[in-house]
Amino acid sequence: MISTAIIAEDSKSLQDLLLHHLEALGVREILCCDNGEDALLAIKGNPSHWECVITDLHMPVMDGLELLEALGNDNYRGGVIIASSLEDRVVQMAVDIALSHKVHLVGSLAKPIDAIELTRLLQKSREIKGFVPLEVKYLKQRELLDSISNNRILPYYQPKVDNRNGQLIGMEVLCRLDCPEEHQVISPDRFIPVAEKFNLIDLLTRQLLEQSLKDYKRLCQSLGCEPKLAFNISPLQLHNPKFPTAMGDICDRAGIDRGKVIFEVTERQIMSERKQLITLDRLRIHGFGLSLDDFGTGFTNIRQLREFPFTEVKVDRCLIKNISKDRVSQVILRALSSIAQEFNMALVAEGIEELSDYQYIAENFHLIAQGFLISRPKSIDEIIRWHHAWLKTHPIEATEESD
Ligand code: G
Ligand code: G
Ligand code: MN
């Protein structure tokens, strides 16, 4: 749970009720303000301290939407929850403000306040901020170097499918380490930060790319199609001007068309240095696809999408989870969907776990779907088996191909 929150609400009784709920949920420090201006002043005094703001819409002096806009202008990084049952028009306005100012609008809380819904929104606020798991057993620099030099880097594949016909469009290639001493493969949370810290991240990406391109022809033959492969890179790697050429050389040596390779860059970390933006452009010039990953958690406002050379945008799982019920997430996805169309970018919904969310998305959007519901990341042999089973349950693809 979050530990600090501000309540902006002019009704004393509602303030007390929210205060009571937050205390019961274990929020340690709660500040109550009677209007938006007082809340804004408190936040300006210590912006990184306050994790979440719950605001009424109608308040004297400064109302909830004005507060939302002011927080965006101040680059406030916490979550904002509007405590009011919103008409569609107001949801739309709030989302427009949120997307253009890049403030993290988490959702709206209808009155009377429902404790379960409040808990869900606070949880969502925390996920948007990207919490760090407390106990990560990081690899030592030596162990990571050993794994890299002994070729123990394993590509795991997670499918990205067309949500209208189930066709396999691409796969995200996720790095794993094979470690015989441990009983399962090691996940990236335990070694990517180590690789970034000790300057081993380029080496790691290079090996992962080489490894999976080596398997690519066999993969395509077994799958009967040529999915694009997407690799995650850290924004740090964009500081290296030789990165695009190095990646291009690997593709050329493997005889793989660069158009089949996408680089996913997270928006969780700020990407503003000229050098980074130039490298992004050069990756495009070299023929690679570029995907803006984890959209909705970071620093990109919707205008910047136009300025960056991305060919794809991936909506973060915190906006996808529960989208079948969450009106704010629905309106955000609708806005992104029209922008993606306008800029000719592919749109990916990632982290789909629930059937209800998958169905809601299928009924309302045509996009690329990715998530545990479709398949977890798997080794090459497992993903080939998964695809055989998938084709049996999604025969439309076969019908379309035979047309
Ligand atoms: O696969 P998993 O959910 O455990 O991945 C956790 C995180 O590690 C994700 O944010 C993913 O983007 C990141 N990750 C996985 N593989 C790579 C990689 O090869 N390079 C970088 N920079 N990040 C990766
Ligand atoms: O940060 P990035 O979007 O690259 O993270 C990718 C990681 O997200 C993958 O490594 C995968 O393990 C994880 N992931 C993929 N699908 C789901 C999902 O449906 N639910 C959750 N919780 N994680 C997922
Ligand atoms: Mn990714």
GROMACS .gro file of C-alpha atoms and ligand atoms in nm:
model
  452
    1MET     CA    1   0.000   0.000   0.000
    2ILE     CA    2   0.103   0.362  -0.045
    3SER     CA    3   0.212   0.543   0.270
    4THR     CA    4   0.125   0.909   0.203
    5ALA     CA    5  -0.183   1.075   0.054
    6ILE     CA    6  -0.355   1.412   0.028
    7ILE     CA    7  -0.732   1.452   0.039
    8ALA     CA    8  -0.874   1.763  -0.129
    9GLU     CA    9  -1.243   1.777  -0.034
   10ASP     CA   10  -1.458   2.063   0.093
   11SER     CA   11  -1.717   1.849   0.270
   12LYS     CA   12  -1.600   1.775   0.622
   13SER     CA   13  -1.802   1.454   0.646
   14LEU     CA   14  -1.654   1.316   0.322
   15GLN     CA   15  -1.306   1.417   0.435
   16ASP     CA   16  -1.358   1.220   0.754
   17LEU     CA   17  -1.489   0.920   0.565
   18LEU     CA   18  -1.195   0.913   0.324
   19LEU     CA   19  -0.954   0.967   0.611
   20HIS     CA   20  -1.107   0.674   0.794
   21HIS     CA   21  -1.082   0.447   0.487
   22LEU     CA   22  -0.721   0.544   0.417
   23GLU     CA   23  -0.619   0.491   0.777
   24ALA     CA   24  -0.787   0.150   0.776
   25LEU     CA   25  -0.590   0.063   0.461
   26GLY     CA   26  -0.265   0.147   0.636
   27VAL     CA   27  -0.180   0.481   0.473
   28ARG     CA   28   0.049   0.634   0.735
   29GLU     CA   29   0.041   1.005   0.659
   30ILE     CA   30  -0.274   1.176   0.534
   31LEU     CA   31  -0.323   1.550   0.483
   32CYS     CA   32  -0.675   1.691   0.447
   33CYS     CA   33  -0.728   2.013   0.249
   34ASP     CA   34  -1.055   2.204   0.197
   35ASN     CA   35  -0.978   2.310  -0.159
   36GLY     CA   36  -0.748   2.246  -0.455
   37GLU     CA   37  -0.524   2.541  -0.388
   38ASP     CA   38  -0.427   2.428  -0.038
   39ALA     CA   39  -0.356   2.079  -0.175
   40LEU     CA   40  -0.142   2.224  -0.453
   41LEU     CA   41   0.056   2.436  -0.207
   42ALA     CA   42   0.123   2.136   0.014
   43ILE     CA   43   0.241   1.931  -0.286
   44LYS     CA   44   0.459   2.211  -0.422
   45GLY     CA   45   0.629   2.220  -0.081
   46ASN     CA   46   0.736   1.855  -0.110
   47PRO     CA   47   0.626   1.695  -0.439
   48SER     CA   48   0.806   1.363  -0.413
   49HIS     CA   49   0.670   1.304  -0.063
   50TRP     CA   50   0.302   1.270  -0.157
   51GLU     CA   51   0.228   0.947  -0.342
   52CYS     CA   52  -0.134   1.011  -0.424
   53VAL     CA   53  -0.396   1.289  -0.429
   54ILE     CA   54  -0.766   1.217  -0.390
   55THR     CA   55  -0.963   1.518  -0.504
   56ASP     CA   56  -1.325   1.624  -0.517
   57LEU     CA   57  -1.434   1.786  -0.843
   58HIS     CA   58  -1.645   2.072  -0.711
   59MET     CA   59  -1.455   2.275  -0.454
   60PRO     CA   60  -1.421   2.646  -0.382
   61VAL     CA   61  -1.111   2.842  -0.496
   62MET     CA   62  -0.965   2.569  -0.723
   63ASP     CA   63  -1.167   2.274  -0.851
   64GLY     CA   64  -1.049   1.919  -0.918
   65LEU     CA   65  -0.983   1.956  -1.292
   66GLU     CA   66  -0.783   2.275  -1.234
   67LEU     CA   67  -0.583   2.092  -0.970
   68LEU     CA   68  -0.519   1.808  -1.217
   69GLU     CA   69  -0.389   2.055  -1.474
   70ALA     CA   70  -0.172   2.241  -1.221
   71LEU     CA   71  -0.020   1.913  -1.101
   72GLY     CA   72   0.059   1.825  -1.462
   73ASN     CA   73   0.227   2.161  -1.517
   74ASP     CA   74   0.437   2.100  -1.206
   75ASN     CA   75   0.535   1.749  -1.327
   76TYR     CA   76   0.382   1.587  -1.023
   77ARG     CA   77   0.474   1.215  -1.031
   78GLY     CA   78   0.214   1.066  -0.797
   79GLY     CA   79  -0.132   0.935  -0.883
   80VAL     CA   80  -0.451   1.144  -0.889
   81ILE     CA   81  -0.792   1.000  -0.804
   82ILE     CA   82  -1.105   1.206  -0.864
   83ALA     CA   83  -1.363   1.145  -0.594
   84SER     CA   84  -1.684   1.205  -0.783
   85SER     CA   85  -1.917   1.008  -1.006
   86LEU     CA   86  -1.820   1.143  -1.344
   87GLU     CA   87  -2.034   1.198  -1.649
   88ASP     CA   88  -1.873   1.079  -1.972
   89ARG     CA   89  -1.793   1.435  -2.079
   90VAL     CA   90  -1.602   1.502  -1.758
   91VAL     CA   91  -1.409   1.174  -1.781
   92GLN     CA   92  -1.311   1.278  -2.132
   93MET     CA   93  -1.194   1.621  -2.013
   94ALA     CA   94  -0.998   1.474  -1.724
   95VAL     CA   95  -0.826   1.221  -1.954
   96ASP     CA   96  -0.744   1.496  -2.206
   97ILE     CA   97  -0.579   1.700  -1.932
   98ALA     CA   98  -0.398   1.393  -1.800
   99LEU     CA   99  -0.261   1.290  -2.140
  100SER     CA  100  -0.156   1.634  -2.252
  101HIS     CA  101   0.011   1.729  -1.923
  102LYS     CA  102   0.128   1.381  -1.838
  103VAL     CA  103  -0.026   1.359  -1.498
  104HIS     CA  104  -0.111   1.014  -1.369
  105LEU     CA  105  -0.487   1.013  -1.352
  106VAL     CA  106  -0.567   0.684  -1.187
  107GLY     CA  107  -0.945   0.688  -1.193
  108SER     CA  108  -1.261   0.818  -1.037
  109LEU     CA  109  -1.425   0.715  -0.717
  110ALA     CA  110  -1.802   0.733  -0.709
  111LYS     CA  111  -1.982   0.848  -0.395
  112PRO     CA  112  -2.077   0.682  -0.165
  113ILE     CA  113  -1.720   0.568  -0.142
  114ASP     CA  114  -1.663   0.198  -0.185
  115ALA     CA  115  -1.364   0.069   0.012
  116ILE     CA  116  -1.287  -0.208  -0.238
  117GLU     CA  117  -1.279   0.036  -0.531
  118LEU     CA  118  -1.063   0.276  -0.330
  119THR     CA  119  -0.818  -0.006  -0.258
  120ARG     CA  120  -0.804  -0.094  -0.627
  121LEU     CA  121  -0.733   0.264  -0.731
  122LEU     CA  122  -0.459   0.308  -0.469
  123GLN     CA  123  -0.303  -0.017  -0.590
  124LYS     CA  124  -0.321   0.107  -0.950
  125SER     CA  125  -0.158   0.433  -0.844
  126ARG     CA  126   0.128   0.239  -0.695
  127GLU     CA  127   0.171   0.022  -1.006
  128ILE     CA  128   0.180   0.326  -1.234
  129LYS     CA  129   0.460   0.465  -1.025
  130GLY     CA  130   0.647   0.137  -1.071
  131PHE     CA  131   0.726   0.000  -0.731
  132VAL     CA  132   1.049  -0.185  -0.670
  133PRO     CA  133   1.017  -0.528  -0.513
  134LEU     CA  134   1.181  -0.517  -0.173
  135GLU     CA  135   1.388  -0.831  -0.175
  136VAL     CA  136   1.564  -0.886  -0.503
  137LYS     CA  137   1.859  -1.117  -0.494
  138TYR     CA  138   2.080  -0.940  -0.745
  139LEU     CA  139   2.351  -1.132  -0.925
  140LYS     CA  140   2.705  -1.028  -0.851
  141GLN     CA  141   2.900  -0.861  -1.131
  142ARG     CA  142   3.129  -1.166  -1.149
  143GLU     CA  143   2.834  -1.409  -1.180
  144LEU     CA  144   2.680  -1.204  -1.458
  145LEU     CA  145   3.009  -1.183  -1.646
  146ASP     CA  146   3.052  -1.559  -1.612
  147SER     CA  147   2.703  -1.618  -1.750
  148ILE     CA  148   2.765  -1.390  -2.046
  149SER     CA  149   3.105  -1.537  -2.127
  150ASN     CA  150   2.971  -1.892  -2.096
  151ASN     CA  151   2.682  -1.821  -2.329
  152ARG     CA  152   2.417  -1.883  -2.070
  153ILE     CA  153   2.186  -1.611  -2.198
  154LEU     CA  154   1.854  -1.753  -2.306
  155PRO     CA  155   1.591  -1.584  -2.519
  156TYR     CA  156   1.235  -1.639  -2.396
  157TYR     CA  157   0.953  -1.555  -2.635
  158GLN     CA  158   0.616  -1.401  -2.563
  159PRO     CA  159   0.364  -1.381  -2.848
  160LYS     CA  160   0.200  -1.062  -2.974
  161VAL     CA  161  -0.119  -1.146  -3.163
  162ASP     CA  162  -0.373  -0.960  -3.376
  163ASN     CA  163  -0.676  -0.944  -3.146
  164ARG     CA  164  -0.927  -0.977  -3.431
  165ASN     CA  165  -0.801  -1.299  -3.590
  166GLY     CA  166  -0.544  -1.437  -3.349
  167GLN     CA  167  -0.264  -1.417  -3.602
  168LEU     CA  168   0.087  -1.419  -3.459
  169ILE     CA  169   0.232  -1.077  -3.546
  170GLY     CA  170   0.544  -1.077  -3.337
  171MET     CA  171   0.719  -1.193  -3.024
  172GLU     CA  172   0.884  -1.004  -2.744
  173VAL     CA  173   1.222  -1.158  -2.671
  174LEU     CA  174   1.287  -1.154  -2.297
  175CYS     CA  175   1.622  -1.225  -2.149
  176ARG     CA  176   1.673  -1.512  -1.907
  177LEU     CA  177   1.988  -1.661  -1.758
  178ASP     CA  178   2.037  -2.032  -1.747
  179CYS     CA  179   2.188  -2.112  -1.413
  180PRO     CA  180   2.238  -2.483  -1.343
  181GLU     CA  181   2.282  -2.422  -0.968
  182GLU     CA  182   1.935  -2.273  -0.939
  183HIS     CA  183   1.633  -2.481  -1.030
  184GLN     CA  184   1.478  -2.230  -1.265
  185VAL     CA  185   1.603  -1.978  -1.515
  186ILE     CA  186   1.689  -1.640  -1.367
  187SER     CA  187   1.463  -1.349  -1.451
  188PRO     CA  188   1.587  -1.007  -1.567
  189ASP     CA  189   1.490  -0.820  -1.250
  190ARG     CA  190   1.788  -0.989  -1.086
  191PHE     CA  191   2.049  -0.897  -1.344
  192ILE     CA  192   1.941  -0.610  -1.576
  193PRO     CA  193   2.013  -0.346  -1.309
  194VAL     CA  194   2.352  -0.514  -1.251
  195ALA     CA  195   2.426  -0.513  -1.624
  196GLU     CA  196   2.331  -0.144  -1.643
  197LYS     CA  197   2.547  -0.055  -1.346
  198PHE     CA  198   2.859  -0.236  -1.466
  199ASN     CA  199   2.830  -0.141  -1.830
  200LEU     CA  200   2.748  -0.494  -1.946
  201ILE     CA  201   2.410  -0.412  -2.093
  202ASP     CA  202   2.524  -0.369  -2.454
  203LEU     CA  203   2.704  -0.701  -2.435
  204LEU     CA  204   2.390  -0.864  -2.301
  205THR     CA  205   2.165  -0.720  -2.575
  206ARG     CA  206   2.417  -0.825  -2.836
  207GLN     CA  207   2.422  -1.184  -2.714
  208LEU     CA  208   2.046  -1.202  -2.684
  209LEU     CA  209   2.002  -1.068  -3.038
  210GLU     CA  210   2.267  -1.305  -3.180
  211GLN     CA  211   2.118  -1.599  -2.997
  212SER     CA  212   1.762  -1.547  -3.115
  213LEU     CA  213   1.855  -1.452  -3.471
  214LYS     CA  214   2.048  -1.778  -3.489
  215ASP     CA  215   1.721  -1.956  -3.405
  216TYR     CA  216   1.504  -1.734  -3.624
  217LYS     CA  217   1.493  -1.940  -3.943
  218ARG     CA  218   1.411  -2.261  -3.754
  219LEU     CA  219   1.150  -2.068  -3.557
  220CYS     CA  220   0.982  -1.934  -3.872
  221GLN     CA  221   0.982  -2.276  -4.034
  222SER     CA  222   0.817  -2.437  -3.734
  223LEU     CA  223   0.566  -2.156  -3.692
  224GLY     CA  224   0.481  -2.122  -4.060
  225CYS     CA  225   0.507  -1.742  -4.040
  226GLU     CA  226   0.767  -1.471  -3.988
  227PRO     CA  227   0.688  -1.285  -3.666
  228LYS     CA  228   0.879  -0.968  -3.583
  229LEU     CA  229   1.111  -0.997  -3.286
  230ALA     CA  230   1.109  -0.721  -3.022
  231PHE     CA  231   1.403  -0.662  -2.787
  232ASN     CA  232   1.401  -0.445  -2.477
  233ILE     CA  233   1.674  -0.191  -2.450
  234SER     CA  234   1.749   0.039  -2.163
  235PRO     CA  235   1.744   0.415  -2.238
  236LEU     CA  236   2.108   0.414  -2.122
  237GLN     CA  237   2.201   0.224  -2.435
  238LEU     CA  238   2.088   0.517  -2.647
  239HIS     CA  239   2.387   0.714  -2.521
  240ASN     CA  240   2.610   0.490  -2.729
  241PRO     CA  241   2.621   0.629  -3.087
  242LYS     CA  242   2.763   0.299  -3.218
  243PHE     CA  243   2.461   0.100  -3.097
  244PRO     CA  244   2.256   0.116  -3.423
  245THR     CA  245   2.550   0.007  -3.638
  246ALA     CA  246   2.641  -0.275  -3.398
  247MET     CA  247   2.283  -0.407  -3.406
  248GLY     CA  248   2.268  -0.371  -3.784
  249ASP     CA  249   2.587  -0.572  -3.823
  250ILE     CA  250   2.443  -0.857  -3.616
  251CYS     CA  251   2.133  -0.870  -3.839
  252ASP     CA  252   2.344  -0.862  -4.154
  253ARG     CA  253   2.568  -1.145  -4.032
  254ALA     CA  254   2.261  -1.353  -3.950
  255GLY     CA  255   2.101  -1.266  -4.284
  256ILE     CA  256   1.790  -1.127  -4.116
  257ASP     CA  257   1.602  -0.827  -4.249
  258ARG     CA  258   1.623  -0.537  -3.998
  259GLY     CA  259   1.256  -0.467  -4.052
  260LYS     CA  260   1.191  -0.787  -3.857
  261VAL     CA  261   1.357  -0.641  -3.548
  262ILE     CA  262   1.194  -0.393  -3.309
  263PHE     CA  263   1.362  -0.224  -3.015
  264GLU     CA  264   1.138  -0.150  -2.718
  265VAL     CA  265   1.239   0.149  -2.507
  266THR     CA  266   1.067   0.201  -2.175
  267GLU     CA  267   0.907   0.534  -2.098
  268ARG     CA  268   0.958   0.476  -1.725
  269GLN     CA  269   1.290   0.657  -1.742
  270ILE     CA  270   1.313   1.002  -1.890
  271MET     CA  271   1.457   1.024  -2.238
  272SER     CA  272   1.538   1.382  -2.315
  273GLU     CA  273   1.903   1.408  -2.402
  274ARG     CA  274   1.973   1.502  -2.760
  275LYS     CA  275   2.216   1.213  -2.793
  276GLN     CA  276   1.947   0.961  -2.700
  277LEU     CA  277   1.696   1.109  -2.942
  278ILE     CA  278   1.951   1.103  -3.223
  279THR     CA  279   2.023   0.735  -3.156
  280LEU     CA  280   1.649   0.665  -3.170
  281ASP     CA  281   1.630   0.837  -3.508
  282ARG     CA  282   1.933   0.647  -3.630
  283LEU     CA  283   1.782   0.313  -3.528
  284ARG     CA  284   1.486   0.402  -3.752
  285ILE     CA  285   1.721   0.511  -4.032
  286HIS     CA  286   1.899   0.175  -4.001
  287GLY     CA  287   1.564   0.009  -4.069
  288PHE     CA  288   1.463  -0.113  -3.722
  289GLY     CA  289   1.117  -0.078  -3.569
  290LEU     CA  290   1.090   0.126  -3.249
  291SER     CA  291   0.841   0.069  -2.974
  292LEU     CA  292   0.758   0.294  -2.680
  293ASP     CA  293   0.716   0.047  -2.393
  294ASP     CA  294   0.517   0.076  -2.068
  295PHE     CA  295   0.316   0.374  -2.193
  296GLY     CA  296   0.117   0.531  -1.912
  297THR     CA  297   0.380   0.494  -1.643
  298GLY     CA  298   0.638   0.750  -1.745
  299PHE     CA  299   0.722   1.084  -1.885
  300THR     CA  300   0.593   1.102  -2.241
  301ASN     CA  301   0.297   1.326  -2.302
  302ILE     CA  302   0.079   1.265  -2.597
  303ARG     CA  303   0.227   1.552  -2.804
  304GLN     CA  304   0.574   1.398  -2.779
  305LEU     CA  305   0.452   1.083  -2.952
  306ARG     CA  306   0.441   1.294  -3.265
  307GLU     CA  307   0.801   1.410  -3.221
  308PHE     CA  308   0.956   1.072  -3.149
  309PRO     CA  309   1.016   0.823  -3.431
  310PHE     CA  310   0.824   0.533  -3.272
  311THR     CA  311   0.654   0.280  -3.497
  312GLU     CA  312   0.464   0.119  -3.208
  313VAL     CA  313   0.330   0.213  -2.867
  314LYS     CA  314   0.268  -0.044  -2.590
  315VAL     CA  315   0.007   0.045  -2.331
  316ASP     CA  316   0.130  -0.060  -1.990
  317ARG     CA  317  -0.044  -0.341  -1.808
  318CYS     CA  318  -0.158  -0.112  -1.525
  319LEU     CA  319  -0.394   0.055  -1.773
  320ILE     CA  320  -0.505  -0.278  -1.922
  321LYS     CA  321  -0.575  -0.460  -1.597
  322ASN     CA  322  -0.948  -0.425  -1.520
  323ILE     CA  323  -1.011  -0.213  -1.832
  324SER     CA  324  -1.345  -0.386  -1.883
  325LYS     CA  325  -1.469  -0.190  -1.578
  326ASP     CA  326  -1.232   0.106  -1.552
  327ARG     CA  327  -1.376   0.403  -1.743
  328VAL     CA  328  -1.062   0.613  -1.719
  329SER     CA  329  -0.847   0.337  -1.872
  330GLN     CA  330  -1.110   0.288  -2.143
  331VAL     CA  331  -1.099   0.654  -2.242
  332ILE     CA  332  -0.718   0.657  -2.235
  333LEU     CA  333  -0.700   0.354  -2.465
  334ARG     CA  334  -0.951   0.515  -2.701
  335ALA     CA  335  -0.739   0.832  -2.719
  336LEU     CA  336  -0.424   0.629  -2.781
  337SER     CA  337  -0.594   0.418  -3.042
  338SER     CA  338  -0.689   0.722  -3.249
  339ILE     CA  339  -0.344   0.875  -3.210
  340ALA     CA  340  -0.179   0.549  -3.313
  341GLN     CA  341  -0.396   0.547  -3.625
  342GLU     CA  342  -0.322   0.910  -3.701
  343PHE     CA  343   0.056   0.860  -3.671
  344ASN     CA  344   0.049   0.520  -3.835
  345MET     CA  345   0.184   0.344  -3.525
  346ALA     CA  346   0.101  -0.009  -3.419
  347LEU     CA  347  -0.082  -0.026  -3.085
  348VAL     CA  348  -0.010  -0.304  -2.836
  349ALA     CA  349  -0.207  -0.380  -2.521
  350GLU     CA  350   0.032  -0.561  -2.288
  351GLY     CA  351  -0.025  -0.759  -1.972
  352ILE     CA  352  -0.366  -0.900  -2.062
  353GLU     CA  353  -0.446  -1.154  -1.792
  354GLU     CA  354  -0.826  -1.156  -1.762
  355LEU     CA  355  -1.070  -1.287  -2.021
  356SER     CA  356  -1.312  -1.002  -1.941
  357ASP     CA  357  -1.044  -0.746  -2.030
  358TYR     CA  358  -0.949  -0.935  -2.349
  359GLN     CA  359  -1.316  -0.945  -2.453
  360TYR     CA  360  -1.373  -0.577  -2.377
  361ILE     CA  361  -1.070  -0.486  -2.588
  362ALA     CA  362  -1.173  -0.718  -2.872
  363GLU     CA  363  -1.520  -0.562  -2.884
  364ASN     CA  364  -1.389  -0.207  -2.894
  365PHE     CA  365  -1.043  -0.200  -3.050
  366HIS     CA  366  -0.836  -0.357  -3.320
  367LEU     CA  367  -0.484  -0.390  -3.184
  368ILE     CA  368  -0.201  -0.625  -3.097
  369ALA     CA  369  -0.256  -0.821  -2.777
  370GLN     CA  370   0.008  -0.958  -2.543
  371GLY     CA  371  -0.017  -1.110  -2.198
  372PHE     CA  372  -0.026  -1.417  -1.979
  373LEU     CA  373  -0.381  -1.493  -2.099
  374ILE     CA  374  -0.243  -1.558  -2.447
  375SER     CA  375   0.089  -1.703  -2.337
  376ARG     CA  376   0.359  -1.652  -2.080
  377PRO     CA  377   0.713  -1.597  -2.209
  378LYS     CA  378   0.847  -1.939  -2.312
  379SER     CA  379   1.157  -2.105  -2.448
  380ILE     CA  380   1.174  -2.158  -2.825
  381ASP     CA  381   1.055  -2.520  -2.812
  382GLU     CA  382   0.767  -2.440  -2.581
  383ILE     CA  383   0.658  -2.145  -2.792
  384ILE     CA  384   0.645  -2.364  -3.103
  385ARG     CA  385   0.423  -2.609  -2.913
  386TRP     CA  386   0.210  -2.320  -2.788
  387HIS     CA  387   0.158  -2.196  -3.145
  388HIS     CA  388   0.036  -2.536  -3.265
  389ALA     CA  389  -0.222  -2.541  -2.988
  390TRP     CA  390  -0.312  -2.175  -3.049
  391LEU     CA  391  -0.381  -2.237  -3.417
  392LYS     CA  392  -0.628  -2.510  -3.323
  393THR     CA  393  -0.827  -2.273  -3.104
  394HIS     CA  394  -0.799  -1.981  -3.349
  395PRO     CA  395  -0.891  -2.136  -3.684
  396ILE     CA  396  -0.986  -1.797  -3.835
  397GLU     CA  397  -0.622  -1.740  -3.911
  398ALA     CA  398  -0.603  -2.062  -4.114
  399THR     CA  399  -0.927  -1.972  -4.299
  400GLU     CA  400  -0.793  -1.627  -4.387
  401GLU     CA  401  -0.470  -1.768  -4.516
  402SER     CA  402  -0.646  -2.019  -4.738
  403ASP     CA  403  -0.872  -1.748  -4.888
  404G       O1  404   1.051  -1.106  -1.850
  404G       P1  405   1.023  -1.032  -1.726
  404G       O2  406   0.881  -0.992  -1.698
  404G       O3  407   1.076  -1.099  -1.603
  404G       O4  408   1.105  -0.895  -1.742
  404G       C1  409   1.118  -0.803  -1.641
  404G       C2  410   1.172  -0.674  -1.696
  404G       O5  411   1.300  -0.693  -1.757
  404G       C3  412   1.083  -0.614  -1.802
  404G       O6  413   1.067  -0.475  -1.774
  404G       C4  414   1.159  -0.632  -1.930
  404G       O7  415   1.137  -0.524  -2.018
  404G       C5  416   1.302  -0.633  -1.882
  404G       N1  417   1.387  -0.707  -1.976
  404G       C6  418   1.374  -0.834  -2.019
  404G       N2  419   1.471  -0.867  -2.107
  404G       C7  420   1.547  -0.755  -2.121
  404G       C8  421   1.662  -0.723  -2.200
  404G       O8  422   1.712  -0.802  -2.277
  404G       N3  423   1.713  -0.597  -2.186
  404G       C9  424   1.658  -0.505  -2.104
  404G       N4  425   1.716  -0.383  -2.098
  404G       N5  426   1.550  -0.531  -2.028
  404G      C10  427   1.494  -0.653  -2.038
  405G       O1  428   0.857  -0.381  -1.914
  405G       P1  429   0.809  -0.476  -2.019
  405G       O2  430   0.677  -0.437  -2.077
  405G       O3  431   0.911  -0.507  -2.124
  405G       O4  432   0.783  -0.610  -1.941
  405G       C1  433   0.767  -0.729  -2.009
  405G       C2  434   0.744  -0.833  -1.906
  405G       O5  435   0.610  -0.828  -1.858
  405G       C3  436   0.761  -0.971  -1.960
  405G       O6  437   0.888  -1.014  -1.935
  405G       C4  438   0.662  -1.056  -1.891
  405G       O7  439   0.721  -1.148  -1.799
  405G       C5  440   0.575  -0.958  -1.817
  405G       N1  441   0.440  -0.986  -1.857
  405G       C6  442   0.398  -1.020  -1.982
  405G       N2  443   0.265  -1.043  -1.984
  405G       C7  444   0.223  -1.023  -1.858
  405G       C8  445   0.096  -1.034  -1.796
  405G       O8  446  -0.006  -1.067  -1.857
  405G       N3  447   0.091  -1.007  -1.664
  405G       C9  448   0.201  -0.971  -1.592
  405G       N4  449   0.185  -0.946  -1.464
  405G       N5  450   0.321  -0.961  -1.647
  405G      C10  451   0.333  -0.986  -1.778
  406MN      MN  452   0.893  -0.473  -2.323
   0.00000   0.00000   0.00000
